[in-house]
Structures are given as C-alpha cells and as structure tokens.
Short mmCIF file of C-alpha atoms in Angstrom, two decimals:
data_model
loop_
_atom_site.label_atom_id
_atom_site.label_comp_id
_atom_site.label_asym_id
_atom_site.label_seq_id
_atom_site.Cartn_x
_atom_site.Cartn_y
_atom_site.Cartn_z
CA MET A 987 53.96 68.99 129.33
CA ILE A 988 56.00 67.75 126.42
CA LYS A 989 58.75 70.14 125.33
CA TRP A 990 59.05 69.37 121.66
CA SER A 991 61.96 71.75 121.11
CA ARG A 992 64.17 69.56 123.34
CA PHE A 993 63.14 66.41 121.51
CA VAL A 994 63.67 68.08 118.13
CA GLY A 995 67.14 69.10 119.33
CA PHE A 996 67.82 65.48 120.24
CA LEU A 997 66.67 64.22 116.84
CA LEU A 998 68.53 66.99 115.02
CA ILE A 999 71.89 66.02 116.53
CA VAL A 1000 71.38 62.34 115.70
CA VAL A 1001 70.06 62.94 112.17
CA LEU A 1002 72.77 65.47 111.30
CA PHE A 1003 75.47 63.08 112.47
CA PHE A 1004 74.22 60.20 110.34
CA ALA A 1005 73.65 62.56 107.40
CA LEU A 1006 77.34 63.46 107.66
CA ALA A 1007 78.70 60.01 108.48
CA VAL A 1008 76.89 57.80 105.96
CA PRO A 1009 78.19 59.47 102.76
CA THR A 1010 81.70 60.14 104.11
CA TYR A 1011 82.77 57.11 106.15
CA LYS A 1012 84.04 55.14 103.15
CA GLY A 1013 86.19 58.03 101.97
CA ILE A 1014 87.61 58.47 105.47
CA TRP A 1015 88.46 54.78 105.76
CA ASN A 1016 89.98 54.58 102.28
CA GLY A 1017 92.09 57.64 103.03
CA ILE A 1018 93.76 56.04 106.05
CA THR A 1019 97.32 54.85 105.46
CA LEU A 1020 97.69 51.23 106.53
CA GLY A 1021 100.89 49.96 108.07
CA LEU A 1022 103.13 47.12 107.03
CA ASP A 1023 101.20 44.48 108.96
CA LEU A 1024 97.86 45.49 107.42
CA GLN A 1025 98.71 45.99 103.73
CA GLY A 1026 101.94 44.03 103.41
CA GLY A 1027 105.45 45.21 102.62
CA PHE A 1028 108.87 44.55 104.05
CA ASP A 1029 110.92 45.19 107.17
CA VAL A 1030 114.72 45.37 107.23
CA LEU A 1031 117.13 45.99 110.10
CA TYR A 1032 120.52 47.57 109.32
CA GLU A 1033 123.63 48.06 111.38
CA VAL A 1034 125.56 51.27 110.75
CA GLU A 1035 129.22 50.41 110.18
CA PRO A 1036 132.34 52.60 110.50
CA GLY A 1037 133.20 54.75 107.50
CA PRO A 1038 135.61 53.63 104.75
CA LYS A 1039 138.42 55.55 106.43
CA GLY A 1040 137.63 54.13 109.85
CA GLU A 1041 135.35 56.98 110.96
CA GLU A 1042 133.68 56.13 114.26
CA VAL A 1043 129.91 55.70 114.26
CA THR A 1044 128.32 58.39 116.44
CA SER A 1045 124.72 59.11 117.41
CA GLU A 1046 124.80 62.14 115.11
CA GLY A 1047 126.13 59.96 112.30
CA VAL A 1048 123.27 57.47 112.73
CA ILE A 1049 120.72 60.30 112.66
CA ALA A 1050 122.35 61.74 109.51
CA THR A 1051 122.15 58.28 107.91
CA ILE A 1052 118.46 58.03 108.81
CA LYS A 1053 117.81 61.40 107.17
CA ALA A 1054 119.64 60.29 104.02
CA ILE A 1055 117.50 57.13 103.92
CA GLU A 1056 114.35 59.22 104.37
CA ARG A 1057 115.31 61.44 101.43
CA ARG A 1058 115.87 58.39 99.23
CA ILE A 1059 112.53 56.89 100.18
CA ASP A 1060 110.76 60.21 99.60
CA ALA A 1061 112.30 60.35 96.12
CA GLU A 1062 110.72 56.97 95.38
CA GLY A 1063 107.28 58.22 96.45
CA VAL A 1064 106.75 55.57 99.14
CA SER A 1065 103.89 56.59 101.43
CA GLU A 1066 104.48 56.84 105.20
CA PRO A 1067 107.75 54.89 105.67
CA ASN A 1068 108.64 53.96 109.23
CA ILE A 1069 112.34 54.55 109.94
CA GLN A 1070 113.58 54.21 113.51
CA LYS A 1071 116.86 54.13 115.36
CA GLU A 1072 117.28 51.00 117.48
CA GLY A 1073 120.01 50.77 120.07
CA GLU A 1074 123.21 52.66 119.46
CA ASN A 1075 123.94 51.90 115.80
CA ARG A 1076 120.97 50.12 114.22
CA ILE A 1077 118.25 51.41 111.92
CA ARG A 1078 114.96 49.65 111.18
CA VAL A 1079 113.20 50.49 107.93
CA GLN A 1080 109.58 49.45 107.30
CA LEU A 1081 108.05 50.10 103.89
CA ALA A 1082 104.37 49.28 103.56
CA GLY A 1083 103.10 48.41 100.09
CA VAL A 1084 106.62 47.74 98.75
CA PHE A 1085 107.18 44.12 97.72
CA ASP A 1086 110.27 44.18 95.48
CA GLN A 1087 112.56 43.75 98.46
CA ASP A 1088 115.80 43.34 96.53
CA GLU A 1089 115.27 46.47 94.45
CA ALA A 1090 114.29 48.55 97.47
CA LYS A 1091 117.23 47.39 99.58
CA LYS A 1092 119.62 48.10 96.73
CA LYS A 1093 118.51 51.73 96.71
CA LEU A 1094 118.68 51.99 100.49
CA VAL A 1095 122.18 50.63 101.07
CA GLN A 1096 123.96 52.16 98.09
CA THR A 1097 126.34 54.72 99.58
CA ALA A 1098 126.14 56.86 96.40
CA VAL A 1099 129.52 58.52 96.87
CA LEU A 1100 130.16 60.47 93.67
CA ARG A 1101 133.67 61.73 92.91
CA PHE A 1102 135.23 63.66 90.04
CA LEU A 1103 138.80 62.39 89.54
CA ALA A 1104 141.83 63.88 87.80
CA PRO A 1105 143.86 61.72 85.38
CA ASP A 1106 146.20 60.81 88.26
CA GLY A 1107 143.29 59.81 90.52
CA THR A 1108 143.26 62.98 92.60
CA GLU A 1109 139.81 63.88 93.93
CA LEU A 1110 138.63 67.12 92.34
CA ALA A 1111 135.02 67.32 93.56
CA THR A 1112 132.34 65.15 95.20
CA GLY A 1113 128.59 64.78 95.16
CA SER A 1114 128.37 67.21 98.08
CA ASP A 1115 129.56 69.95 95.70
CA LEU A 1116 126.44 69.49 93.58
CA LYS A 1117 123.04 71.11 93.97
CA SER A 1118 120.11 68.84 94.83
CA ASN A 1119 118.51 69.32 91.43
CA ALA A 1120 119.95 66.45 89.41
CA LYS A 1121 117.54 65.19 86.77
CA TYR A 1122 117.28 62.81 83.86
CA VAL A 1123 117.85 64.28 80.40
CA SER A 1124 118.46 62.71 77.01
CA ASP A 1125 121.37 63.42 74.69
CA GLN A 1126 120.18 65.80 71.98
CA ASN A 1127 122.04 63.91 69.28
CA THR A 1128 121.78 60.25 70.26
CA GLY A 1129 118.86 60.25 72.70
CA ALA A 1130 120.99 58.36 75.22
CA PRO A 1131 119.97 58.80 78.87
CA GLN A 1132 122.03 61.22 80.94
CA VAL A 1133 121.91 62.89 84.33
CA ALA A 1134 122.16 66.68 84.34
CA VAL A 1135 123.88 68.12 87.42
CA GLU A 1136 124.82 71.61 88.57
CA PHE A 1137 127.65 72.67 90.85
CA LYS A 1138 126.87 74.82 93.88
CA ASN A 1139 129.96 76.88 93.06
CA PRO A 1140 130.30 77.31 89.27
CA ASP A 1141 133.86 78.56 89.73
CA LEU A 1142 134.90 75.14 91.05
CA PHE A 1143 133.81 73.41 87.86
CA LYS A 1144 135.30 76.22 85.76
CA ASP A 1145 138.67 75.69 87.46
CA ILE A 1146 138.49 71.92 86.91
CA THR A 1147 137.60 72.18 83.23
CA SER A 1148 140.17 74.92 82.55
CA LYS A 1149 142.96 72.94 84.18
CA TYR A 1150 142.19 69.68 82.41
CA VAL A 1151 141.21 70.81 78.89
CA GLY A 1152 142.05 67.98 76.50
CA GLN A 1153 142.35 65.48 79.36
CA VAL A 1154 140.08 62.88 80.91
CA VAL A 1155 138.16 63.66 84.11
CA ALA A 1156 136.59 60.46 85.37
CA ILE A 1157 133.33 60.36 87.31
CA GLU A 1158 133.27 57.61 89.93
CA LEU A 1159 130.25 56.26 91.82
CA ASP A 1160 130.92 54.06 94.85
CA GLY A 1161 134.38 53.18 93.60
CA ASN A 1162 133.27 52.36 90.06
CA ILE A 1163 134.03 54.68 87.14
CA ILE A 1164 130.75 55.24 85.33
CA THR A 1165 132.04 57.67 82.72
CA ALA A 1166 135.36 59.26 81.73
CA PRO A 1167 134.74 62.17 79.36
CA VAL A 1168 137.44 64.29 77.74
CA ILE A 1169 137.21 67.97 78.67
CA ASN A 1170 136.92 69.81 75.35
CA GLU A 1171 136.53 73.35 76.66
CA VAL A 1172 136.20 75.46 79.77
CA ILE A 1173 132.68 75.35 81.23
CA TYR A 1174 131.65 78.54 83.04
CA SER A 1175 128.02 77.72 83.86
CA GLY A 1176 128.71 75.03 86.45
CA SER A 1177 126.41 72.64 84.59
CA ALA A 1178 127.46 69.16 83.55
CA VAL A 1179 126.00 65.86 82.42
CA ILE A 1180 126.83 62.36 83.59
CA ASN A 1181 126.37 59.65 81.01
CA GLY A 1182 126.95 55.92 81.02
CA GLN A 1183 123.46 54.89 82.16
CA LYS A 1184 121.91 52.07 80.19
CA ASP A 1185 118.30 53.32 80.31
CA VAL A 1186 115.96 56.00 81.62
CA LYS A 1187 115.27 54.08 84.83
CA GLU A 1188 118.94 53.87 85.75
CA ALA A 1189 119.47 57.56 84.96
CA THR A 1190 116.45 58.55 87.06
CA GLU A 1191 117.61 56.40 89.98
CA LEU A 1192 121.07 57.98 89.85
CA ALA A 1193 119.51 61.46 89.84
CA ASN A 1194 117.39 60.54 92.87
CA LEU A 1195 120.44 59.19 94.71
CA LEU A 1196 122.45 62.33 94.00
CA ASN A 1197 119.60 64.54 95.18
CA ALA A 1198 119.15 62.50 98.36
CA GLY A 1199 122.86 62.60 99.07
CA SER A 1200 125.35 59.88 99.92
CA LEU A 1201 125.08 57.80 103.08
CA PRO A 1202 127.42 59.13 105.79
CA PHE A 1203 128.15 55.53 106.83
CA PRO A 1204 127.75 52.16 105.09
CA LEU A 1205 124.95 49.83 106.17
CA LYS A 1206 125.07 46.11 106.93
CA GLU A 1207 121.84 44.13 106.77
CA ILE A 1208 121.09 42.23 109.99
CA SER A 1209 117.65 40.79 109.21
CA SER A 1210 114.67 41.28 106.95
CA PHE A 1211 111.25 39.80 106.29
CA THR A 1212 108.34 40.36 103.94
CA VAL A 1213 104.63 40.45 104.80
CA ALA A 1214 102.56 39.23 101.87
CA PRO A 1215 99.58 41.40 100.85
CA SER A 1216 97.20 38.50 101.49
CA LEU A 1217 98.39 38.12 105.10
CA GLY A 1218 97.95 41.85 105.72
CA GLU A 1219 94.45 41.81 104.24
CA GLU A 1220 93.51 38.77 106.33
CA ALA A 1221 94.74 40.42 109.54
CA LEU A 1222 92.78 43.58 108.71
CA HIS A 1223 89.65 41.62 107.82
CA MET A 1224 89.73 39.56 111.03
CA THR A 1225 90.30 42.62 113.20
CA LEU A 1226 87.42 44.50 111.58
CA VAL A 1227 85.16 41.47 111.94
CA ALA A 1228 86.06 41.25 115.63
CA GLY A 1229 85.33 44.95 116.04
CA GLY A 1230 82.00 44.63 114.23
CA ILE A 1231 80.91 41.69 116.38
CA ALA A 1232 81.94 43.58 119.51
CA PHE A 1233 79.86 46.55 118.35
CA LEU A 1234 76.75 44.44 117.83
CA LEU A 1235 77.07 42.54 121.12
CA ILE A 1236 77.67 45.73 123.08
CA PHE A 1237 74.76 47.44 121.33
CA ALA A 1238 72.39 44.59 122.24
CA PHE A 1239 73.69 44.37 125.82
CA MET A 1240 73.40 48.11 126.47
CA VAL A 1241 69.85 48.39 125.10
CA LEU A 1242 68.59 45.27 126.90
CA VAL A 1243 70.15 46.11 130.26
CA TYR A 1244 70.06 49.92 130.34
CA ARG A 1245 67.21 50.68 127.93
CA LEU A 1246 67.17 54.35 126.78
CA PRO A 1247 70.58 55.24 128.29
CA GLY A 1248 71.89 52.11 126.57
CA LEU A 1249 70.44 53.22 123.24
CA ILE A 1250 72.01 56.66 123.61
CA ALA A 1251 75.31 55.05 124.60
CA SER A 1252 75.17 52.93 121.45
CA ILE A 1253 74.58 56.01 119.29
CA ALA A 1254 77.53 57.69 121.02
CA LEU A 1255 79.58 54.56 120.33
CA ILE A 1256 78.93 54.90 116.60
CA MET A 1257 79.95 58.56 116.84
CA TYR A 1258 83.09 57.45 118.70
CA ALA A 1259 84.10 55.09 115.88
CA TYR A 1260 83.47 57.73 113.20
CA LEU A 1261 85.38 60.43 115.09
CA LEU A 1262 88.23 58.04 115.79
CA PHE A 1263 88.90 57.15 112.17
CA ALA A 1264 88.30 60.74 111.04
CA VAL A 1265 91.07 61.92 113.39
CA VAL A 1266 93.42 59.15 112.22
CA ASN A 1267 92.74 60.18 108.62
CA PHE A 1268 93.12 63.92 109.28
CA LEU A 1269 96.40 63.57 111.19
CA GLY A 1270 97.83 61.21 108.56
CA ILE A 1271 98.59 58.54 111.17
CA THR A 1272 99.69 55.18 109.80
CA LEU A 1273 97.29 52.57 111.17
CA THR A 1274 99.00 49.33 112.22
CA LEU A 1275 97.55 46.11 113.62
CA PRO A 1276 98.42 47.03 117.25
CA GLY A 1277 96.96 50.48 116.64
CA LEU A 1278 93.75 49.01 115.25
CA ALA A 1279 93.59 46.65 118.23
CA ALA A 1280 93.88 49.66 120.55
CA LEU A 1281 90.97 51.33 118.77
CA VAL A 1282 88.83 48.19 119.10
CA LEU A 1283 89.70 47.94 122.80
CA GLY A 1284 88.69 51.58 123.08
CA ILE A 1285 85.11 50.48 122.35
CA GLY A 1286 85.04 48.80 125.74
CA MET A 1287 86.42 51.90 127.43
CA ALA A 1288 83.77 54.06 125.78
CA VAL A 1289 81.05 51.71 127.01
CA ASP A 1290 82.48 51.70 130.54
CA VAL A 1291 82.06 55.46 130.73
CA ASN A 1292 78.36 55.17 129.88
CA ILE A 1293 77.84 52.27 132.28
CA ILE A 1294 79.38 54.25 135.15
CA ALA A 1295 77.04 57.18 134.49
CA THR A 1296 73.97 54.94 134.15
CA GLU A 1297 74.73 53.03 137.35
CA ARG A 1298 75.03 56.34 139.21
CA MET A 1299 71.61 57.29 137.80
CA LYS A 1300 70.17 54.02 139.11
CA ASP A 1301 71.57 54.83 142.55
CA GLU A 1302 69.75 58.16 142.44
CA PHE A 1303 66.51 56.41 141.47
CA ARG A 1304 66.92 54.11 144.49
CA ASN A 1305 67.25 57.20 146.67
CA GLY A 1306 63.83 58.35 145.48
CA LYS A 1307 64.91 61.06 143.06
CA SER A 1308 62.72 62.11 140.14
CA THR A 1309 63.71 61.14 136.61
CA LEU A 1310 65.23 64.54 135.80
CA SER A 1311 67.06 64.78 139.12
CA ALA A 1312 68.34 61.20 138.86
CA VAL A 1313 69.74 61.80 135.37
CA ILE A 1314 71.40 65.11 136.25
CA MET A 1315 72.80 63.97 139.61
CA GLY A 1316 73.89 60.60 138.22
CA GLN A 1317 75.84 62.27 135.44
CA LYS A 1318 77.32 64.83 137.82
CA ARG A 1319 78.48 62.29 140.40
CA SER A 1320 79.94 59.97 137.80
CA MET A 1321 82.11 62.69 136.28
CA PRO A 1322 85.03 62.60 138.81
CA THR A 1323 85.40 58.83 138.36
CA ILE A 1324 85.26 59.14 134.57
CA ILE A 1325 87.80 61.98 134.48
CA ASP A 1326 90.20 60.11 136.78
CA ALA A 1327 89.93 56.97 134.64
CA ASN A 1328 90.60 58.91 131.44
CA ILE A 1329 93.57 60.77 132.92
CA THR A 1330 95.21 57.56 134.12
CA SER A 1331 94.63 55.96 130.71
CA ILE A 1332 96.24 58.92 128.94
CA ILE A 1333 99.20 58.83 131.33
CA ALA A 1334 99.65 55.12 130.59
CA GLY A 1335 99.53 55.86 126.86
CA ILE A 1336 102.11 58.65 127.16
CA LEU A 1337 104.47 56.38 129.09
CA MET A 1338 104.08 53.61 126.51
CA TYR A 1339 104.88 56.07 123.73
CA TRP A 1340 107.81 57.60 125.59
CA PHE A 1341 109.55 54.36 126.49
CA GLY A 1342 108.25 52.06 123.76
CA THR A 1343 109.41 51.46 120.22
CA GLY A 1344 107.80 50.44 116.94
CA GLN A 1345 104.47 48.72 117.46
CA ILE A 1346 104.23 49.74 121.12
CA LYS A 1347 104.32 53.39 120.05
CA SER A 1348 101.66 52.69 117.44
CA PHE A 1349 99.45 51.12 120.12
CA ALA A 1350 100.08 54.07 122.45
CA VAL A 1351 99.11 56.70 119.87
CA ALA A 1352 95.89 54.87 118.99
CA HIS A 1353 95.14 54.39 122.70
CA ILE A 1354 95.51 58.11 123.48
CA ILE A 1355 93.32 59.08 120.52
CA SER A 1356 90.66 56.57 121.58
CA VAL A 1357 90.60 57.96 125.15
CA LEU A 1358 90.13 61.52 123.87
CA ALA A 1359 87.41 60.38 121.46
CA THR A 1360 85.74 58.54 124.34
CA PHE A 1361 85.64 61.70 126.42
CA ILE A 1362 84.08 63.71 123.58
CA THR A 1363 81.42 61.18 122.60
CA ALA A 1364 80.70 59.06 125.67
CA VAL A 1365 80.87 61.98 128.10
CA LEU A 1366 79.92 65.21 126.37
CA ILE A 1367 77.60 63.99 123.60
CA SER A 1368 75.94 61.23 125.66
CA ARG A 1369 75.22 63.70 128.48
CA LEU A 1370 73.78 66.23 126.04
CA LEU A 1371 71.53 63.69 124.30
CA MET A 1372 70.34 62.23 127.59
CA GLN A 1373 69.44 65.61 129.06
CA LEU A 1374 67.65 66.72 125.90
CA LEU A 1375 65.57 63.55 125.96
CA VAL A 1376 64.68 63.60 129.64
CA ARG A 1377 63.92 67.35 129.63
CA SER A 1378 61.55 66.89 126.68
CA ASN A 1379 59.17 64.96 129.00
CA LEU A 1380 58.29 62.75 126.04
CA ILE A 1381 59.13 59.58 127.98
CA LYS A 1382 58.47 60.01 131.70
CA ASN A 1383 58.49 56.44 133.00
CA PRO A 1384 61.71 56.07 135.10
CA TRP A 1385 62.01 52.42 134.03
CA TRP A 1386 63.02 53.54 130.54
CA TYR A 1387 65.94 55.41 132.09
CA GLY A 1388 67.25 52.39 133.95
CA ALA A 1389 65.33 52.73 137.20
CA PRO A 1390 64.88 49.40 139.01
CA LYS A 1391 61.34 48.13 139.49
CA LYS A 1392 59.62 47.87 142.83
CA LYS A 1393 58.47 44.50 143.98
CA GLY A 1394 55.00 45.45 142.84
CA GLY A 1395 56.27 45.90 139.29
CA ALA A 1396 56.36 49.67 138.82
CA ALA A 1397 59.57 51.59 138.52
CA LYS A 1398 60.62 53.61 141.50
#
C-alpha cells in the first residue's frame, strides 16, 4: 500500500528547499567577501624596527603595532583586511579591493607622532593626550580646512595656553612642523584646531591618523606585490567552472550507477553547496582561492559519504534483505565509518589552522565548514529523504535502490 504522506513529506522538503534557494542564492553569493587572490588588491610585508630612541621590539610591541594598523585601515573603510604577525618582528598586510598601493602604504607606515612644542623645543603634549574624536572642520572666516581636536585633560591645555600667551606653540607631525600658531588667550575647554592642511582630503587623513593613534614602532617594507582585478576574476571564474563541471559529472555518475540513492545524493549535494556558501556569508568569512578550492574538494567528500551508505545498502540486498530493511541497515552500518572519517577530517583541519598561516588557515577554515556541511546534508538529510521515499512504498523494485540484479535479470 502506497503511503502518500511519506512521499508528500519527501516532495515537501525538496520543493521548500528549492523555493528558498532559487531566489536567495545570488544574494548570498554577492554578499560573500572575496579575498585578495579572488578580487585583486595588494600584499605588503613589513619589518618592525626599533623605536627612534632605540626601544627594543617586543612581541607586545608588534601586537600593539598591528592594532594601530587595524585602526587606520578601519578608518579608511577597507572591508575585511588580513593583518598577521609573521615570525618575531614582521607584519603582513593584505588589502583586497585596494589598488592604489602607494597611497595605502603611505597611510600604513606613517608613524603619526604628534607633538606640541614650546618655543624652546620642549615637548608640552603629544597625540596620546588627545581624545580619539579628531575631525575635519573648516575655518569659519576663510573656509580653510582644519582638524578639530580635544584634549583628554582640559587642564593640560589650559596650563599650556596660560603659560605661553603671546608666544608660539608649534605643532609637529613626524618631525615636521605643520603649524605654529600664536597663543592669543587662555583656552579652558581643552579644544583646539590644527591648520596647515592644503585640502579637505589631507585634513580628513590627518584626523583619521590621530584617531587611530601613532605607530608604537616604525615599519620597514620588505616586499610587496599587487594582484590585478582581472587576474582575481579569472582565478574565481576558473575555480567556479571547475566546481560546476565537477557537480555535473558527479550528478551523472551518481544517478547512472546508484539510481535513486544517487539522485537523492545529488539533491543533497546541491543543498550542501547552498548551506556552505550561506554559512560563509553569515559568518562574514573572507573567501580566498585556497578556501574556495577546499569547498570544491568538499564536494567529493560529500559524495563519498553517500557512496559508503549506498554500498552498505547493496551489501544488505546481497544478504537477502527487503528493500526497507536494506536501506535502514545499510544506513545504520555505514554511520560509524562516516563519523570516523568526518572526525579525522575535522582534526586535520584544526591542526592545519593551529599550525598554519595565511592561506593554509583559509583552506583549513573552509575545510572544517565543508565537513560540517557534509554531515548535515549528506548524512542527516540524505538519510531522511531516503527513508521517506522507501517507506512510501511508491517505488518497490529493489533495483531502483541500487540492488544488484540476479543472473536472470531481476533485482535481488
């Protein structure tokens, strides 16, 4: 007797998935942040040098420098920068979608040490005495660009202005005096303006630098290279083409060799791909070429899980089991092997992430996500769809479920 409720459940799961996936997959893909090797950009390696007074470079100093670089990049609105410590005193910066290398490097390496100097050159205050709220303003009379700053301790600026009324207090940036105003009166508010910028862009950049803070240590460029947008697009296109061809070949192979289980495995494979990119989008993971390669390789792993289960089902058919028993027992007996394989794959991914750097970590993250997606789609969803179909009694012939034929031609 055909159990239509089981078959309707099977169709409902498949139809609902495609009803969700078809209108949303483009938005999910477009929302994924692509790495340097897929959209172009530039990569630069810096060496952290001792401070101007001979300060020794420490691990804490390198980390503080990385944080200062991160704040500068955030101020520029660059999406998903990759900044990593390499070795003891090197920092690698990768900026995807940024192609004006000279301009970007200028902002990264500028130490941005701001000092307020007395007429005799004595240091009165530094950029660290300012709040992180510097902003561009224009002079009310001339319209000239300025940078408005505010002291953390207003009394400090009050003391400076009261002591040097009628005298010049120079403002120095990285050893260069950018303005030297005469103090006309005591300022109690702790607010000041820095002028001397030639345009709005320069004033805005100075404000961003002051807000990000000065670099604890100077940086020396070791190497750099640029990836053109066309090369990134070509790499992405070729990888997606390879993945698409792999999908089609696997789909055809699974259906021809394993029939209904192969068809269900192919549906689960489509679900795997959708879930994979949805997770990457949701977690905000930057997708690199090695990461994309790991996801494509994950297609093979997802298929392996279904093949293992189907081969176990065929063994049960050979032992004379009914269709329902063969499907249930085949899935049950394949589970320990599948779980062991997934656990070892996750362990390998964790080790790659723990000990690897850069692109190896990117590959490891994508690999771990693909294994988890495989378990959800190829194990849980495939099993559910297969059991709903076989329990519906709509298709009873064991041959459709992968059973080998007897010599006489009928399936066992």
